[in-house]
CSV table of C-alpha atoms in Angstrom, one decimal:
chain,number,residue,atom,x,y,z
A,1,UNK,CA,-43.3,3.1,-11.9
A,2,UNK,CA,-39.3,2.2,-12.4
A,3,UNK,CA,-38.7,5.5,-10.6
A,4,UNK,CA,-40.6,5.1,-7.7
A,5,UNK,CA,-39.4,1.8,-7.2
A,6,UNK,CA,-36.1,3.1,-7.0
A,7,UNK,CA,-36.8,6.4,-4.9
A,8,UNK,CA,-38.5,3.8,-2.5
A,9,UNK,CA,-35.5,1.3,-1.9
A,10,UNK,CA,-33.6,4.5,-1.7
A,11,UNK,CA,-35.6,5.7,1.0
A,12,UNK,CA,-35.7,2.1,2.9
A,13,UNK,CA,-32.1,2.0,2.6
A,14,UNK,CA,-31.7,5.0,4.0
A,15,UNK,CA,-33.9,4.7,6.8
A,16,UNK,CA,-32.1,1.1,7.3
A,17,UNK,CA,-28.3,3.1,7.7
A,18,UNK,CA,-30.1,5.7,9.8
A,19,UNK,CA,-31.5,2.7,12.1
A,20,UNK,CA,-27.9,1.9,12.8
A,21,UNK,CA,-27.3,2.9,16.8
A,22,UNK,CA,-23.4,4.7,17.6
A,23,UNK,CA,-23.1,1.5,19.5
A,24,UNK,CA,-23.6,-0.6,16.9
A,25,UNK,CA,-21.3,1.5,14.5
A,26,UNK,CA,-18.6,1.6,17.2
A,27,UNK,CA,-18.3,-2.4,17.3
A,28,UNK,CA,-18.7,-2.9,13.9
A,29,UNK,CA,-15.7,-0.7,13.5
A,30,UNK,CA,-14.2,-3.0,16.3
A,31,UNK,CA,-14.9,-6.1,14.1
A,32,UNK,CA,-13.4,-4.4,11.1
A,33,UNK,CA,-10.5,-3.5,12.3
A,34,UNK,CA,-10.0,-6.3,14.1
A,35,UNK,CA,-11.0,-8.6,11.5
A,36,UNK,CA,-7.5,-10.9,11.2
A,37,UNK,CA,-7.6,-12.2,7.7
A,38,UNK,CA,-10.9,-11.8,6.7
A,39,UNK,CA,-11.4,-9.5,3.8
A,40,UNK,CA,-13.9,-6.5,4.5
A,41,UNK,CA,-16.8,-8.0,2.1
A,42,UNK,CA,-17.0,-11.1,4.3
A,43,UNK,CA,-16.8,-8.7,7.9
A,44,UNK,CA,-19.8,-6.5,6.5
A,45,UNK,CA,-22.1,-9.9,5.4
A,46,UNK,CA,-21.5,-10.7,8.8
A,47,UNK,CA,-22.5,-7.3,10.0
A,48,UNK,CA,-25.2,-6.8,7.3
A,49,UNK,CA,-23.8,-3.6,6.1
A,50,UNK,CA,-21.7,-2.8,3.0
A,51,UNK,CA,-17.9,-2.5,2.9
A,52,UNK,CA,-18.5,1.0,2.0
A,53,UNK,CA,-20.3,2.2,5.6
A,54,UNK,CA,-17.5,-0.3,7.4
A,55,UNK,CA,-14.7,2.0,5.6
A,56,UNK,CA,-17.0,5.6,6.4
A,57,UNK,CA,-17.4,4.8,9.9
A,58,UNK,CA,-14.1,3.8,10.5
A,59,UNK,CA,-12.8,6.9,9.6
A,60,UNK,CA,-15.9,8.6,11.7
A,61,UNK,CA,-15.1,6.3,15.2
A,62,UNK,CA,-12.0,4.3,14.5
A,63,UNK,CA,-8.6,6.5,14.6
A,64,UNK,CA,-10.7,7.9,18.4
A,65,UNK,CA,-11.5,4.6,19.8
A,66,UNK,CA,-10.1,1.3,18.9
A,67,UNK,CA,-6.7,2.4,17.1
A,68,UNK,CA,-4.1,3.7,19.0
A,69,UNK,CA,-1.9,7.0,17.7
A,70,UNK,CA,1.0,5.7,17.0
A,71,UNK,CA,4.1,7.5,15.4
A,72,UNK,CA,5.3,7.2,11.9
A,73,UNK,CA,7.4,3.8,11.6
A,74,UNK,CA,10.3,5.3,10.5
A,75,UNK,CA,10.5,7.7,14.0
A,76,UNK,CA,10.8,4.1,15.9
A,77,UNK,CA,13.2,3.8,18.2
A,78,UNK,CA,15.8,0.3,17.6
A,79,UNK,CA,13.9,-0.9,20.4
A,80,UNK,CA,10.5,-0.2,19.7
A,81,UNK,CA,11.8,-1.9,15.7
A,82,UNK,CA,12.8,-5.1,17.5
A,83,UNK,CA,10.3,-5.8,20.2
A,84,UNK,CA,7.5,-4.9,16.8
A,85,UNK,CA,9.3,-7.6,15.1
A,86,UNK,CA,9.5,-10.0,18.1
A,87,UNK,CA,5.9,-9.4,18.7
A,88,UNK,CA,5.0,-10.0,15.1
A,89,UNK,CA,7.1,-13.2,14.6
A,90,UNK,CA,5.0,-14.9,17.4
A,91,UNK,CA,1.8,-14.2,16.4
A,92,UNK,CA,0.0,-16.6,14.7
A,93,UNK,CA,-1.0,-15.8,10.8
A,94,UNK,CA,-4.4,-15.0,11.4
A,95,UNK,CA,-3.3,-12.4,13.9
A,96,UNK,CA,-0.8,-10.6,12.5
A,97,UNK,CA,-3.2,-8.5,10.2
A,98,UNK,CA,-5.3,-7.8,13.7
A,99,UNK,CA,-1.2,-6.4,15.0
A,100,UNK,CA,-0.2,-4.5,11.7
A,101,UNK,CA,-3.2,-2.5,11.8
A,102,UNK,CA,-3.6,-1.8,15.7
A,103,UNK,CA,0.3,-0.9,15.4
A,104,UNK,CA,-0.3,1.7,12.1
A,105,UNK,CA,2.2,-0.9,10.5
A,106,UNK,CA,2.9,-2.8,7.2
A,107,UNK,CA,4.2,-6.6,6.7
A,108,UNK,CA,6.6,-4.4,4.5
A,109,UNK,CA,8.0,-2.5,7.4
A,110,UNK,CA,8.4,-5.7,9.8
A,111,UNK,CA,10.5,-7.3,7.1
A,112,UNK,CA,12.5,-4.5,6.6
A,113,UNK,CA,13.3,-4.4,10.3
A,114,UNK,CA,14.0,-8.2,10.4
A,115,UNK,CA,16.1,-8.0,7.3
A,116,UNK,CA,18.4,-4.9,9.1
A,117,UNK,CA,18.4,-6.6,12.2
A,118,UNK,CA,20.2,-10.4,10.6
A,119,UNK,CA,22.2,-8.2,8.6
A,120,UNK,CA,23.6,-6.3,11.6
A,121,UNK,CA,24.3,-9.5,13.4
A,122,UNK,CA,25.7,-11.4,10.2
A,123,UNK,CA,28.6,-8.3,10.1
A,124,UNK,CA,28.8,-8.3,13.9
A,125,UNK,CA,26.8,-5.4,14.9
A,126,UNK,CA,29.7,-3.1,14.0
A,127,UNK,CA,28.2,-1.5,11.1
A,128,UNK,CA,30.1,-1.9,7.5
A,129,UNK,CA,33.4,-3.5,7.7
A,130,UNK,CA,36.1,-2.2,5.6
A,131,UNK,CA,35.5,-4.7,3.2
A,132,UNK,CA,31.8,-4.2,2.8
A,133,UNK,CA,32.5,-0.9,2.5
A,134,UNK,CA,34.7,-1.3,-0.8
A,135,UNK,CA,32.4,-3.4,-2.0
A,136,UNK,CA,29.4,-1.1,-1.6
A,137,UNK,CA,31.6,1.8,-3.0
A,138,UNK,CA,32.1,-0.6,-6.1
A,139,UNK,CA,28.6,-1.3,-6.6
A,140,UNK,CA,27.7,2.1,-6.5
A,141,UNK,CA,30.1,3.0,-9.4
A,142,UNK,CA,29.1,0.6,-11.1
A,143,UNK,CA,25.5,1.0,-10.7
A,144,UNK,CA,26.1,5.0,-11.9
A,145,UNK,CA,28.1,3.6,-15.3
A,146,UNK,CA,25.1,1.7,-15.8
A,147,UNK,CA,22.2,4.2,-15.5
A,148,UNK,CA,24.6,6.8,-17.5
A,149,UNK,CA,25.2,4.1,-20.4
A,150,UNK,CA,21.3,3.3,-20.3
A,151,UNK,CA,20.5,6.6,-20.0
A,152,UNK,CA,22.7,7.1,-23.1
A,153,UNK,CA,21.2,4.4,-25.2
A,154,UNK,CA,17.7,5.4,-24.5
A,155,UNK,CA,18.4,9.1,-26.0
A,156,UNK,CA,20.1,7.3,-29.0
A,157,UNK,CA,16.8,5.1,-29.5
A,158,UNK,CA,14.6,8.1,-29.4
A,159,UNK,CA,16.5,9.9,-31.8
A,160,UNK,CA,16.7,6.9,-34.2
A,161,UNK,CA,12.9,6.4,-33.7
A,162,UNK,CA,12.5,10.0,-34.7
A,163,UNK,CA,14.2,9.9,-37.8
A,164,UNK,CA,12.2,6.5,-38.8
A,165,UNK,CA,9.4,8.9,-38.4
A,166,UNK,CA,10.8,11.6,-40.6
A,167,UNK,CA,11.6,9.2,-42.9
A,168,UNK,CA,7.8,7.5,-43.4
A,169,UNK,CA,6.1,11.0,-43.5
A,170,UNK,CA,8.6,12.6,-46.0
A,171,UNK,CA,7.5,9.3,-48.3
A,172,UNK,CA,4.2,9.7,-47.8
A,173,UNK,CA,4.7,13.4,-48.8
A,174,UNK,CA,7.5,12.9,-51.9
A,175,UNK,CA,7.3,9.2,-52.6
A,176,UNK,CA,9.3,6.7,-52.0
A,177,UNK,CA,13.0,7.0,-54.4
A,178,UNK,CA,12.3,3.2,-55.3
A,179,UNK,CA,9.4,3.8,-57.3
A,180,UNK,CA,11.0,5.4,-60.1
């Protein structure tokens, strides 16, 4: 009786999905997409379908239809960074979701972009100044001291905890030299 319970909501769910017109599936896609900060679970109670069909039939009608093709952020021209940033900047919160994912972007690569662009007007758009450049130079040596000297220590702790080892399995084996 349990089974054909089951088998049945299977079937009515199934017939349900299959009830689902390419129109409908298109604009839910649309909706999910474009869905600002709503998460996914609160778009498909909306819709009345499950997060799981909103993800399969974006990847069935989304990357055709309502996304554009967009290059890989890194290919972006210094243009193409600052007007993204611009663009971003004066969108309201709610929106900028709806942009990051029209424009294949993260809120990662935006703040990146920001962060390059203050740092190349801070130093006067001239790229590294002879002092920055000592600096930078320092840094790095400094930074390779460090990873060697950790790198260093952390074969020394290894070996130590190695020997500890050794040393609690050959008591176990001979006895401890206290015991005696």
């Amino acid at each position: 009786m349990k089974q054909e319970r089951k088998s049945g909501a299977r079937e009515k769910k199934k017939e349900v999905s299959q009830q689902r017109s390419e129109e409908f599936r298109r604009a839910a896609v649309e909706k999910f997409q474009n869905r600002g900060s709503r998460s996914v679970e609160e778009v498909g109670r909306v819709l009345g379908v499950s997060s799981w069909s909103l993800y399969q039939w974006s990847k069935r009608y989304g990357k055709t239809d309502v996304m554009k093709h967009h290059r890989r952020p890194g290919d972006r021209s210094v243009q193409e960074k600052l007007k993204a940033v611009i663009e971003f900047e004066g969108l309201e919160v709610e929106k900028q979701g709806e942009y990051l994912r029209r424009e294949g972007l993260y809120s990662e690569h935006i703040a990146g972009w920001k962060k390059s662009m203050e740092v190349g007007l801070e130093s006067g758009g001239g790229g590294l100044t002879a002092a920055h450049r000592s600096e930078w130079a320092a840094e790095k040596k400094k930074i390779k001291e460090l990873e060697r000297d950790l790198s260093r220590k952390e074969k020394a702790l290894a070996e130590t905890t190695a020997l500890l080892v050794l040393k609690k399995k050959a008591d176990l084996i001979w006895g401890s030299g206290e015991e005696q």
